[in-house]
mmCIF file of C-alpha atoms and ligand atoms in Angstrom:
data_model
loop_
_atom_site.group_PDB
_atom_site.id
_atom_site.type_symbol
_atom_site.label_atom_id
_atom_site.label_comp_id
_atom_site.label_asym_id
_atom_site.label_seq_id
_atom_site.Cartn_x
_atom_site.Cartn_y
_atom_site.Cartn_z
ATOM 1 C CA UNK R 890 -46.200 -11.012 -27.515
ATOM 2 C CA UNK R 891 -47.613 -9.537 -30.558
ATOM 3 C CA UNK R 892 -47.569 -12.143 -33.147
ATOM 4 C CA UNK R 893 -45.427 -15.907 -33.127
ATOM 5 C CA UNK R 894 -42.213 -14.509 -33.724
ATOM 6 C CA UNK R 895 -39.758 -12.494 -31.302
ATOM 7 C CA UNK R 896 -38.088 -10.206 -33.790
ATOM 8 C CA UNK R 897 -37.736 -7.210 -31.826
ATOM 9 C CA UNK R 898 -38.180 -6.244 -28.298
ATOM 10 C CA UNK R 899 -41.063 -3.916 -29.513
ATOM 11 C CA UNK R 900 -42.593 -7.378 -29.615
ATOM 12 C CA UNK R 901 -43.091 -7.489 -26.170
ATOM 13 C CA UNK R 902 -44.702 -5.794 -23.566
ATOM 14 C CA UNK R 903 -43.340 -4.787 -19.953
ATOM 15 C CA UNK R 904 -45.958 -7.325 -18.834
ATOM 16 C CA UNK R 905 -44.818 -9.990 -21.300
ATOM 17 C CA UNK R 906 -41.079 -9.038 -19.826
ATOM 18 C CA UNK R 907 -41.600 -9.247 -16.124
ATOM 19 C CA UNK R 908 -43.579 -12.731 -16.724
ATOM 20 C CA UNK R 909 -40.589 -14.000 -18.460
ATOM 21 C CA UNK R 910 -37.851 -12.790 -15.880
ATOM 22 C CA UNK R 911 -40.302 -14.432 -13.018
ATOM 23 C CA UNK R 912 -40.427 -17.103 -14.941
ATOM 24 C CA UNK R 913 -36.792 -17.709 -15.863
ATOM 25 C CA UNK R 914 -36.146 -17.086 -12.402
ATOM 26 C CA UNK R 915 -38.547 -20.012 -11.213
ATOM 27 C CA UNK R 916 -36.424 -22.370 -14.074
ATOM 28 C CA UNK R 917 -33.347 -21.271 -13.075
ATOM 29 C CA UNK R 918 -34.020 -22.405 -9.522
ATOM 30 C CA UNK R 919 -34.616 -25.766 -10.794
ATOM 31 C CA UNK R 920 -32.257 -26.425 -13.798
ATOM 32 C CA UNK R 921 -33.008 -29.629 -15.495
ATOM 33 C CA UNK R 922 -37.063 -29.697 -16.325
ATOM 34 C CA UNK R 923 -39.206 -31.504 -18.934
ATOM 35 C CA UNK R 924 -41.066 -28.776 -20.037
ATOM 36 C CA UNK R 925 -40.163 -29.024 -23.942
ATOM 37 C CA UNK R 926 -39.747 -33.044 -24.688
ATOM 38 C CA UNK R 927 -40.067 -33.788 -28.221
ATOM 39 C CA UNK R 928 -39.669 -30.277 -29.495
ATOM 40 C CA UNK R 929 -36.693 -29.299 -31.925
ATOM 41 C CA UNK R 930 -35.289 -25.749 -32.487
ATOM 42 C CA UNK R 931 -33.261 -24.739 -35.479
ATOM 43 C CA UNK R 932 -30.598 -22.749 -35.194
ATOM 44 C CA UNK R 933 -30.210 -20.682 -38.641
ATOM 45 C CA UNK R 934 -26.609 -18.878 -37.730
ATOM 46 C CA UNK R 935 -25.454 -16.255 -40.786
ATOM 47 C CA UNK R 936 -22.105 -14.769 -38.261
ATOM 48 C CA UNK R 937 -20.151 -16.451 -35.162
ATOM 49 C CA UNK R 938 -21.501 -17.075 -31.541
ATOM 50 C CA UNK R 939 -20.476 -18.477 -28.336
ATOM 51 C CA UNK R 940 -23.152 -17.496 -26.160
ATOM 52 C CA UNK R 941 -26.354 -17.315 -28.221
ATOM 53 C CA UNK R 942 -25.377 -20.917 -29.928
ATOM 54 C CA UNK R 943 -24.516 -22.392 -26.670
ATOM 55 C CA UNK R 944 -26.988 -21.496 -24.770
ATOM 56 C CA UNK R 945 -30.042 -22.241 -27.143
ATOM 57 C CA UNK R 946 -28.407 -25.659 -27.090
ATOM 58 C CA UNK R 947 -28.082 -26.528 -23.228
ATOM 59 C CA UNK R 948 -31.584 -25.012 -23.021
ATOM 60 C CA UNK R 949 -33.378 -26.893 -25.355
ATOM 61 C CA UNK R 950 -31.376 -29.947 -24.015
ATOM 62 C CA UNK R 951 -31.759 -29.586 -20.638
ATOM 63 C CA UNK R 952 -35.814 -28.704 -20.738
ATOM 64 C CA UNK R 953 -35.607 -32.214 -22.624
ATOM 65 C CA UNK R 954 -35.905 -31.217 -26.654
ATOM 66 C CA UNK R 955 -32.933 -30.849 -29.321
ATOM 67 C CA UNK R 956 -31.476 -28.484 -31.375
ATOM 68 C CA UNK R 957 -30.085 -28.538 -35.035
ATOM 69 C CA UNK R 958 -27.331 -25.880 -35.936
ATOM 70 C CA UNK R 959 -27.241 -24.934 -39.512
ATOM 71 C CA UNK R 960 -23.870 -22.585 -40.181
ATOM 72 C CA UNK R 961 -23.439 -20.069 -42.595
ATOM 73 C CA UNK R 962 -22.074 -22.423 -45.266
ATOM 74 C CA UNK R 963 -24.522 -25.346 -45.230
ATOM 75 C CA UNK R 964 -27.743 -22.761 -45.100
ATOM 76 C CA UNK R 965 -26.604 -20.223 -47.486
ATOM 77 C CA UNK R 966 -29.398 -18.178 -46.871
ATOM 78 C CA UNK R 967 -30.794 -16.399 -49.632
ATOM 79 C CA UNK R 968 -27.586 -17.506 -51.972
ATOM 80 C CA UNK R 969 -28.299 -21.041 -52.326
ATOM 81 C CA UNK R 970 -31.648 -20.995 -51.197
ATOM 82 C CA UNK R 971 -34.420 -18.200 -50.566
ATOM 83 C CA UNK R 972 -35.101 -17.091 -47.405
ATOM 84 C CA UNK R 973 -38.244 -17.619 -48.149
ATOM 85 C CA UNK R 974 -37.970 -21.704 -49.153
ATOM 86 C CA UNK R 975 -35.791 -21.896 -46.146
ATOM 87 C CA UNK R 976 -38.451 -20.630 -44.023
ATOM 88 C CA UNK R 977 -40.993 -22.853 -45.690
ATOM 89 C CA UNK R 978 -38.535 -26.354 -45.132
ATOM 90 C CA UNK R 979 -37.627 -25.778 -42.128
ATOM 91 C CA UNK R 980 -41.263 -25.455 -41.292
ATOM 92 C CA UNK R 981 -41.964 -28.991 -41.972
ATOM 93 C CA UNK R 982 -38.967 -30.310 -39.476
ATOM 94 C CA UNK R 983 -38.732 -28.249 -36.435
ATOM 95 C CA UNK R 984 -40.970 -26.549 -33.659
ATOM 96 C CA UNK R 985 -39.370 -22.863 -34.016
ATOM 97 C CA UNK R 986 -36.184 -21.200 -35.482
ATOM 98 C CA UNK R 987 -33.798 -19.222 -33.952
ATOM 99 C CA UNK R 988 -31.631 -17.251 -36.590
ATOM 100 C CA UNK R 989 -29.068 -15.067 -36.144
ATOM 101 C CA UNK R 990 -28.955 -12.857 -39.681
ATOM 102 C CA UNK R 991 -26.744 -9.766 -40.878
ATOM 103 C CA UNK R 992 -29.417 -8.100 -42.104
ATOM 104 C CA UNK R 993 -32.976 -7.628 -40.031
ATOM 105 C CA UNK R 994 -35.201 -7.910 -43.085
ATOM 106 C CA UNK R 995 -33.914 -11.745 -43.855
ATOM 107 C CA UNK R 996 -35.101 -12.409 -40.134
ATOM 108 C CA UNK R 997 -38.982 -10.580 -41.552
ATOM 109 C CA UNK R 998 -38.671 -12.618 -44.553
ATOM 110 C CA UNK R 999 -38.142 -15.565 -42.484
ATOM 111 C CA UNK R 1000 -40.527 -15.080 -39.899
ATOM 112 C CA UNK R 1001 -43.521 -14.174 -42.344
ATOM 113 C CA UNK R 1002 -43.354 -17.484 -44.194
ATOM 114 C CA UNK R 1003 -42.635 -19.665 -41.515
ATOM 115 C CA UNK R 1004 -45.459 -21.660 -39.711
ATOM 116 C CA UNK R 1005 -43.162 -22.295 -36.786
ATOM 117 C CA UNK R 1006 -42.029 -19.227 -34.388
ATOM 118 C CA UNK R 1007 -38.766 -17.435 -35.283
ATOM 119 C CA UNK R 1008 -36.744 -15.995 -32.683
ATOM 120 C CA UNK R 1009 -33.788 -13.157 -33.270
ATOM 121 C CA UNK R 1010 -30.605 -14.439 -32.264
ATOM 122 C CA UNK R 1011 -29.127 -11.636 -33.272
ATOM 123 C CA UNK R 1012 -29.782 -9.328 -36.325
ATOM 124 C CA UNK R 1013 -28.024 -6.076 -37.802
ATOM 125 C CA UNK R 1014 -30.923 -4.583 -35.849
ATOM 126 C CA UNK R 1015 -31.642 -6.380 -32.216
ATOM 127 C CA UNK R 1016 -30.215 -8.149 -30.174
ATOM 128 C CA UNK R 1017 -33.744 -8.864 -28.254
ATOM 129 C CA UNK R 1018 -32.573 -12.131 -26.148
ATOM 130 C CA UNK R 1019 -29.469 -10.569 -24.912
ATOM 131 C CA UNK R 1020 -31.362 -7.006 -23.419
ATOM 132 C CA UNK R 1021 -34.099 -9.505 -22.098
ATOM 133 C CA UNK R 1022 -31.276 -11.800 -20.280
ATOM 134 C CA UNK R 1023 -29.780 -8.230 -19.176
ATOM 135 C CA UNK R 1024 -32.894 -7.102 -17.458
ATOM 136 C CA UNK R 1025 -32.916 -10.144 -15.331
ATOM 137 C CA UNK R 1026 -28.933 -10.413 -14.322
ATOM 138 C CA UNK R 1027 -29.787 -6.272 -13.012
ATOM 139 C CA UNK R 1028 -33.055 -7.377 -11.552
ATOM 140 C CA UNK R 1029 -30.692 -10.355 -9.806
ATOM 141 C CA UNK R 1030 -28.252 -7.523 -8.957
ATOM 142 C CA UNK R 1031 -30.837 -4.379 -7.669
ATOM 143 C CA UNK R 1032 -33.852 -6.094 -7.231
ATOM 144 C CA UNK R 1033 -35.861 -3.631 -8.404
ATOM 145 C CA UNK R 1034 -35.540 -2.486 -12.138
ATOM 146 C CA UNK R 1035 -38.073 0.530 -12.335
ATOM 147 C CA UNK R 1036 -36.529 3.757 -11.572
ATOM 148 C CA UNK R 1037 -32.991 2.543 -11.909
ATOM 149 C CA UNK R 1038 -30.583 4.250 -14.830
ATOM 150 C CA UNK R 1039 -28.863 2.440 -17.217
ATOM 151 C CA UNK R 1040 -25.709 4.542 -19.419
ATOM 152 C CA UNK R 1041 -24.625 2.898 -22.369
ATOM 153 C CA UNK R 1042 -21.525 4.400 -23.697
ATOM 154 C CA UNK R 1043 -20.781 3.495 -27.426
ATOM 155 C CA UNK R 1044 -21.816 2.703 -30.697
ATOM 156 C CA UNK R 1045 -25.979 2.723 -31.226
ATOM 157 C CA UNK R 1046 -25.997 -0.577 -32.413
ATOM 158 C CA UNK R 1047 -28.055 -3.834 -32.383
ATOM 159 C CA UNK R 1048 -26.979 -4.159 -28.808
ATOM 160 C CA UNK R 1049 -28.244 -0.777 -27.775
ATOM 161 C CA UNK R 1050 -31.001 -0.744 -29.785
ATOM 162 C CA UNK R 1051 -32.707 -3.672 -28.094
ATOM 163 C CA UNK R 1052 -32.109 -1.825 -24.719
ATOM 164 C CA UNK R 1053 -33.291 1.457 -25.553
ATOM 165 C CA UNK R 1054 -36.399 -0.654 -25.606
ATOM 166 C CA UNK R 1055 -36.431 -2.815 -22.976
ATOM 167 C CA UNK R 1056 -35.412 -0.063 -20.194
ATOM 168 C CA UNK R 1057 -38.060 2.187 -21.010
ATOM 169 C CA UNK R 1058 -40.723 -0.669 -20.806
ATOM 170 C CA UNK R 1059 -39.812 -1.755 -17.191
ATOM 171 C CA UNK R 1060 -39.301 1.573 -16.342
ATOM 172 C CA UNK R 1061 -35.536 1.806 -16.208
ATOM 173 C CA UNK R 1062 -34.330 5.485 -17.370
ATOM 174 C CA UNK R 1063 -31.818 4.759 -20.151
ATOM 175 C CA UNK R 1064 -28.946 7.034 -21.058
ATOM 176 C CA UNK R 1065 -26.514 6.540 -24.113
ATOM 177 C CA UNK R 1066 -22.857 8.153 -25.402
ATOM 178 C CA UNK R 1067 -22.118 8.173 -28.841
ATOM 179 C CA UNK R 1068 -20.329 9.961 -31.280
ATOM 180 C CA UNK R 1069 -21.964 12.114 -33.847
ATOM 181 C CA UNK R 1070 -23.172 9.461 -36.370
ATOM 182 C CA UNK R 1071 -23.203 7.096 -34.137
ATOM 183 C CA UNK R 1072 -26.337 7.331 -32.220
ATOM 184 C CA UNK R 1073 -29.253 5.175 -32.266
ATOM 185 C CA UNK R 1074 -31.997 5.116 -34.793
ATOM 186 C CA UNK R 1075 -34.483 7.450 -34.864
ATOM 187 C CA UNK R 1076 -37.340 5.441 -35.439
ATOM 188 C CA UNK R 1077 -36.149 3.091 -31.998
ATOM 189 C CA UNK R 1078 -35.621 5.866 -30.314
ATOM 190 C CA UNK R 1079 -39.314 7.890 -30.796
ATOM 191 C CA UNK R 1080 -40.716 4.002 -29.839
ATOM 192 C CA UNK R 1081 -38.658 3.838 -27.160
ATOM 193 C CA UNK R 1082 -39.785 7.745 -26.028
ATOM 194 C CA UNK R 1083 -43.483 6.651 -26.053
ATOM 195 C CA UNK R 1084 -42.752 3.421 -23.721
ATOM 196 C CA UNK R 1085 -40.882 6.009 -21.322
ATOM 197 C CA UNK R 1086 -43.744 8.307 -21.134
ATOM 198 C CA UNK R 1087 -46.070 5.409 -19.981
ATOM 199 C CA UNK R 1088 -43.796 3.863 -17.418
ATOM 200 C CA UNK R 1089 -41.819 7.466 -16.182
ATOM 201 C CA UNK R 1090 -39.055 6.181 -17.580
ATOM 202 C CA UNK R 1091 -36.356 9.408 -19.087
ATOM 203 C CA UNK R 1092 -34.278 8.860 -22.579
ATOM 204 C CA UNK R 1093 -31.265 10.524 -22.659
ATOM 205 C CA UNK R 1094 -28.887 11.373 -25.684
ATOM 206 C CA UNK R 1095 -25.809 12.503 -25.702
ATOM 207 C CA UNK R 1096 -22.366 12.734 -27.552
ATOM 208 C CA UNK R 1097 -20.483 13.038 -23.434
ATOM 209 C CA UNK R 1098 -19.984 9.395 -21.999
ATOM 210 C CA UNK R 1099 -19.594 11.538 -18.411
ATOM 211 C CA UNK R 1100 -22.609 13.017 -18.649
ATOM 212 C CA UNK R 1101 -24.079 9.647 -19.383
ATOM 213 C CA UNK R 1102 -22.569 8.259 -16.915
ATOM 214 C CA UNK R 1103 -22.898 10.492 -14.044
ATOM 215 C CA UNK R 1104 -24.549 8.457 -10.610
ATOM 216 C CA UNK R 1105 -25.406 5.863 -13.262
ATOM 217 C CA UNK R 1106 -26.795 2.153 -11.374
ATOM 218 C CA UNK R 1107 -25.601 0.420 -14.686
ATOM 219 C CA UNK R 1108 -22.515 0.804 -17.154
ATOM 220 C CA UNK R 1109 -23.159 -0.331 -20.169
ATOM 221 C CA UNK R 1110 -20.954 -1.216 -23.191
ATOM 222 C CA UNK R 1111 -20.481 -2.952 -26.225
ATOM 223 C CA UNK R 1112 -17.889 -3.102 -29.019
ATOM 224 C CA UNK R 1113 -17.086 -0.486 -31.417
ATOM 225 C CA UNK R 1114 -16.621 -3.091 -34.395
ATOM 226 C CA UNK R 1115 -19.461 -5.471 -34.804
ATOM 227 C CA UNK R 1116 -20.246 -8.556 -37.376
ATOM 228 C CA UNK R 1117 -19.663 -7.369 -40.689
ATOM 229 C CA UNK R 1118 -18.208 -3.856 -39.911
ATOM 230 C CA UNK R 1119 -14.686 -5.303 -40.018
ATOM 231 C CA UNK R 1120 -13.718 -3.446 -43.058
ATOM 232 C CA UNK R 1121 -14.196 -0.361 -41.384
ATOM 233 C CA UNK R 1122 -12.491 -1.306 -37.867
ATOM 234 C CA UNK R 1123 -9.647 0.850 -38.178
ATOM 235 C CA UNK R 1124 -11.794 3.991 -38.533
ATOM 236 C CA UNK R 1125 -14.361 3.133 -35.915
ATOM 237 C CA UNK R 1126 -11.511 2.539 -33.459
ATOM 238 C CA UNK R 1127 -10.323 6.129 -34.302
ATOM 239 C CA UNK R 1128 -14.000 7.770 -33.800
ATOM 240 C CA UNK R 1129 -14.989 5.552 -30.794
ATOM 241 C CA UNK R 1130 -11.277 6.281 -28.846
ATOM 242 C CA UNK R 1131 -12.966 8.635 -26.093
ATOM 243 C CA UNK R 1132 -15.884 6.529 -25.539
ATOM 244 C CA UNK R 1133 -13.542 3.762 -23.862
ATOM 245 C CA UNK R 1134 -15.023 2.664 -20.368
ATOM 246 C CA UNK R 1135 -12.116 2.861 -17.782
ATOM 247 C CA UNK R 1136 -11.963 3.359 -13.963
ATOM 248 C CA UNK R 1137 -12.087 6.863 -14.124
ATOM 249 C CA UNK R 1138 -15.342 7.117 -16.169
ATOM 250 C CA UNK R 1139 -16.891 4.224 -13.884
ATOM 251 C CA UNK R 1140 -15.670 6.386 -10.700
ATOM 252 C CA UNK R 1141 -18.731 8.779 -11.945
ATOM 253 C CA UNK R 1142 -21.184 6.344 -11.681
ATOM 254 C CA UNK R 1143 -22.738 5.514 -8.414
ATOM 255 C CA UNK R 1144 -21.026 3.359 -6.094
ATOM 256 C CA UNK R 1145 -22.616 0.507 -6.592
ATOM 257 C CA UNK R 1146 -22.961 0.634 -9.735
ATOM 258 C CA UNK R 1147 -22.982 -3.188 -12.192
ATOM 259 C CA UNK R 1148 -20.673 -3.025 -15.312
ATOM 260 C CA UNK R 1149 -22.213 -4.894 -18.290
ATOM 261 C CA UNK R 1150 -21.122 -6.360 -21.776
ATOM 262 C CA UNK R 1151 -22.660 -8.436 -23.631
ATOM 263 C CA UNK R 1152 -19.149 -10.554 -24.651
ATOM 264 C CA UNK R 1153 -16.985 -11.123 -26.697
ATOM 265 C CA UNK R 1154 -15.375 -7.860 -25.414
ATOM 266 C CA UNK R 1155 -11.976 -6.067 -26.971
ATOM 267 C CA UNK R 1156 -10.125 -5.331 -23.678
ATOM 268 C CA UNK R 1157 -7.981 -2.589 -24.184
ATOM 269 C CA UNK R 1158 -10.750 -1.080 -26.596
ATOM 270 C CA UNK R 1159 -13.994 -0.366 -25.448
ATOM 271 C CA UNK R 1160 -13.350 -1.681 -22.174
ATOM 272 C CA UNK R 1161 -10.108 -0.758 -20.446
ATOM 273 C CA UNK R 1162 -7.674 -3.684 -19.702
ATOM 274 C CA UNK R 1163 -8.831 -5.773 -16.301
ATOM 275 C CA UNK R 1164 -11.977 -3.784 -15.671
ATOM 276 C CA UNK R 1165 -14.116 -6.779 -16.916
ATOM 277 C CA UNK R 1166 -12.357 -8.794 -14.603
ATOM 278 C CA UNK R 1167 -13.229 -5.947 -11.112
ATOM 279 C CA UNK R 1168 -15.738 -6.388 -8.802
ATOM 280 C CA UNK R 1169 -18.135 -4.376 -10.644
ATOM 281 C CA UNK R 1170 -17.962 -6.582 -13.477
ATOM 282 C CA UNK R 1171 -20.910 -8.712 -13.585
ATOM 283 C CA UNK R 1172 -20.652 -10.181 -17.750
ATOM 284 C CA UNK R 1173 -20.365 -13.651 -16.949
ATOM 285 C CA UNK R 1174 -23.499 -13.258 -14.645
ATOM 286 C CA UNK R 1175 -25.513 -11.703 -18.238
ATOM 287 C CA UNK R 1176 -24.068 -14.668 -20.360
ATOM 288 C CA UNK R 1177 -24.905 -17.507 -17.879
ATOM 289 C CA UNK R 1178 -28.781 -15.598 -17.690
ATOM 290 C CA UNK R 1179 -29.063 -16.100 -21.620
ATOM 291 C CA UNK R 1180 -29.630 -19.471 -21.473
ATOM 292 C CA UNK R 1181 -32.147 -19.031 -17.873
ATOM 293 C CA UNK R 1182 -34.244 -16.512 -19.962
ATOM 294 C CA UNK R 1183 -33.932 -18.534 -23.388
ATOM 295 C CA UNK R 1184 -35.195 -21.352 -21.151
ATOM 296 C CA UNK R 1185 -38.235 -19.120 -20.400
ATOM 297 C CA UNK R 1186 -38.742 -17.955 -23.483
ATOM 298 C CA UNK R 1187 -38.989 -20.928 -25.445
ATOM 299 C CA UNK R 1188 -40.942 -22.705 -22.552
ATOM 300 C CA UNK R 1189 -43.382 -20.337 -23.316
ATOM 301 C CA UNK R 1190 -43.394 -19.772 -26.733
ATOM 302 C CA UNK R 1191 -43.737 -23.791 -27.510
ATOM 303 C CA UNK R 1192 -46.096 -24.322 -25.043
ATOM 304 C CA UNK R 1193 -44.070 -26.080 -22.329
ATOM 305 C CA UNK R 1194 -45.338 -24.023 -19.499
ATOM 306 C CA UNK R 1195 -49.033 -23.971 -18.972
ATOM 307 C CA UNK R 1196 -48.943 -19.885 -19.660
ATOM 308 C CA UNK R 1197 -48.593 -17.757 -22.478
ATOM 309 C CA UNK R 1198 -47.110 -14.059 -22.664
ATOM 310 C CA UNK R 1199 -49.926 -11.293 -22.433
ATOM 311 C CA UNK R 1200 -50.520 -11.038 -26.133
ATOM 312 C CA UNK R 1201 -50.680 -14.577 -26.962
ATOM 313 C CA UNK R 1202 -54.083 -15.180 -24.461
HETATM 314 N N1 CP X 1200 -23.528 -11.915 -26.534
HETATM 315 C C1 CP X 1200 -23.627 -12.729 -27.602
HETATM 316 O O1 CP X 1200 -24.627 -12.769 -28.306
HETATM 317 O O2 CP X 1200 -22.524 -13.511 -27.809
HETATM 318 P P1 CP X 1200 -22.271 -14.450 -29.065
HETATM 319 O O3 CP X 1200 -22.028 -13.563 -30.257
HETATM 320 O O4 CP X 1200 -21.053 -15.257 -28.698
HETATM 321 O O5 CP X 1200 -23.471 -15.316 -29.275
HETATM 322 N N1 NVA X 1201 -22.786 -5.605 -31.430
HETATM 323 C C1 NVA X 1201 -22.163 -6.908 -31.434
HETATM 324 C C2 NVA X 1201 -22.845 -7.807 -30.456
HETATM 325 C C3 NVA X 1201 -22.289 -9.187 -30.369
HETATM 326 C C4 NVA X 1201 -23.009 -10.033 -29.374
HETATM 327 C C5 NVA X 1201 -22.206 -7.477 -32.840
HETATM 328 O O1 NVA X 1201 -23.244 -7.355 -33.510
HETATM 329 O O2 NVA X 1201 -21.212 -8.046 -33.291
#
């Protein structure tokens, strides 16, 4: 890693990512461990969860340590409190902080005057712990992840954004659908073209979810309406209408190919109705790997495993 903090998938390297799939692997085998006794995380939550919340929880509990969840309301990040003073409190209590923020900068703020490591949980931006628990489930699913191709047809959101960066880096060619003003940022994506260049990765953007899809190992979607875009739901539901993932647009992809969503999914929106629930659906695979690779993570990052990612050494 390149600093304390996980903030962004550009954090990481595809070293620091392969070490943390072997090792979540290794942890998942086992379950219960006593890796992280004693240690607290905080769990600084600006929007809703199911997964991320959940899953930071039974990890820290079941590698021994604790968690304290802080909702919107009693936090009030940056309304009642700085960001800044919240960082600096909740320094003195717990061992790292995972926040989950509408906008990425508050996570920066956070991060830069906290002593204690801050983890994304989810920002505006990334959604690093989900694309890292994503790489596993396909690595479960393939075993292999270089030279694979992943289409995500959708909106080029926090979701996307965090695997436009993470394919690249283990060498999986990533492909993405979305309508015209829509697409991904352009600073991720010229990142994202560099790490594809080292690894012979290929990027590929388009406004067609067939062409993205086309022999395709891995579907890929995500909602159309995220946290805090509910005012303009109606619209995006009008733009986004053709970029639904049904059986027909699967049928392109190869045989065997995975379907994958991070959850909570719209069926009947983005996903047609029952196709989360087919064969090829493997979502409840990706959230049950959050908490394996937030195991890993944090069993790193606090010191509970006797290793530390490439950059920390
Ligand atoms: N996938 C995910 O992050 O789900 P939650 O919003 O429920 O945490
Ligand atoms: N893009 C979605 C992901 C939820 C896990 C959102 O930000 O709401």
């Amino acid at each position: 890693m390149k600093g304390k903090d996980l903030l962004s998938v550009a954090d990481l390297s595809g070293e620091d990512i392969r070490l943390l799939i072997s090792e979540a692997m290794n942890i998942k085998a086992e379950g219960w461990l006593s890796l992280l006794n004693r240690k607290i995380l905080a769990l600084v939550f600006e929007k809703p969860s199911l997964r991320t919340r959940v899953s930071f929880e039974i990890a820290m509990q079941q590698l021994g340590g604790h968690c304290v969840y802080l909702s919107p309301d009693e936090v009030g990040l940056g309304k009642r409190e700085s960001v800044s003073d919240v960082a600096q409190v909740l320094s003195r209590y717990v061992d790292a902080i995972a926040a989950r923020t509408f906008s990425h900068q508050t996570l920066e703020i956070l991060a830069s005057y906290s002593n204690v490591p801050v983890i994304n949980a989810l920002s505006d931006w990334e959604h690093p712990c989900q694309a890292l628990a994503d790489l596993l489930t396909i690595y479960e699913k393939k075993g292999e992840l270089q030279g694979l191709t992943l289409a995500f047809v959708g909106d080029g959101n926090n979701v996307a954004h965090s695997l436009l960066l993470a394919a690249p880096l283990m060498g999986v060619n990533f492909r993405i659908a979305s309508p015209s003003g829509y697409a991904v940022q352009e600073g991720i994506l010229r990142l994202a073209q560099e790490y594809a260049t080292n690894s012979g990765a290929e990027i590929f953007c388009t406004e067609q979810p067939q062409l993205a899809v086309s022999g395709a190992d891995i579907v890929y979607t995500d909602v159309w309406v995220s946290m805090g875009q509910e005012a303009k739901a109606q619209e995006r539901r009008h733009i986004f209408t053709s970029y639904q993932v049904n059986s027909e647009l699967l049928s392109l992809a190869k045989g065997d190919a995975i379907l994958m969503h991070p959850l909570p999914a719209h069926r009947g929106e983005e996903v047609a109705e029952g196709i989360l629930d087919s064969v090829q659906s493997v979502v409840f695979d990706q959230a049950e790997n959050r908490m394996h690779l937030q195991k890993a993570l944090l069993a790193i990052m606090l010191g509970g495993l006797d290793i530390a990612l490439p950059a920390y050494r």
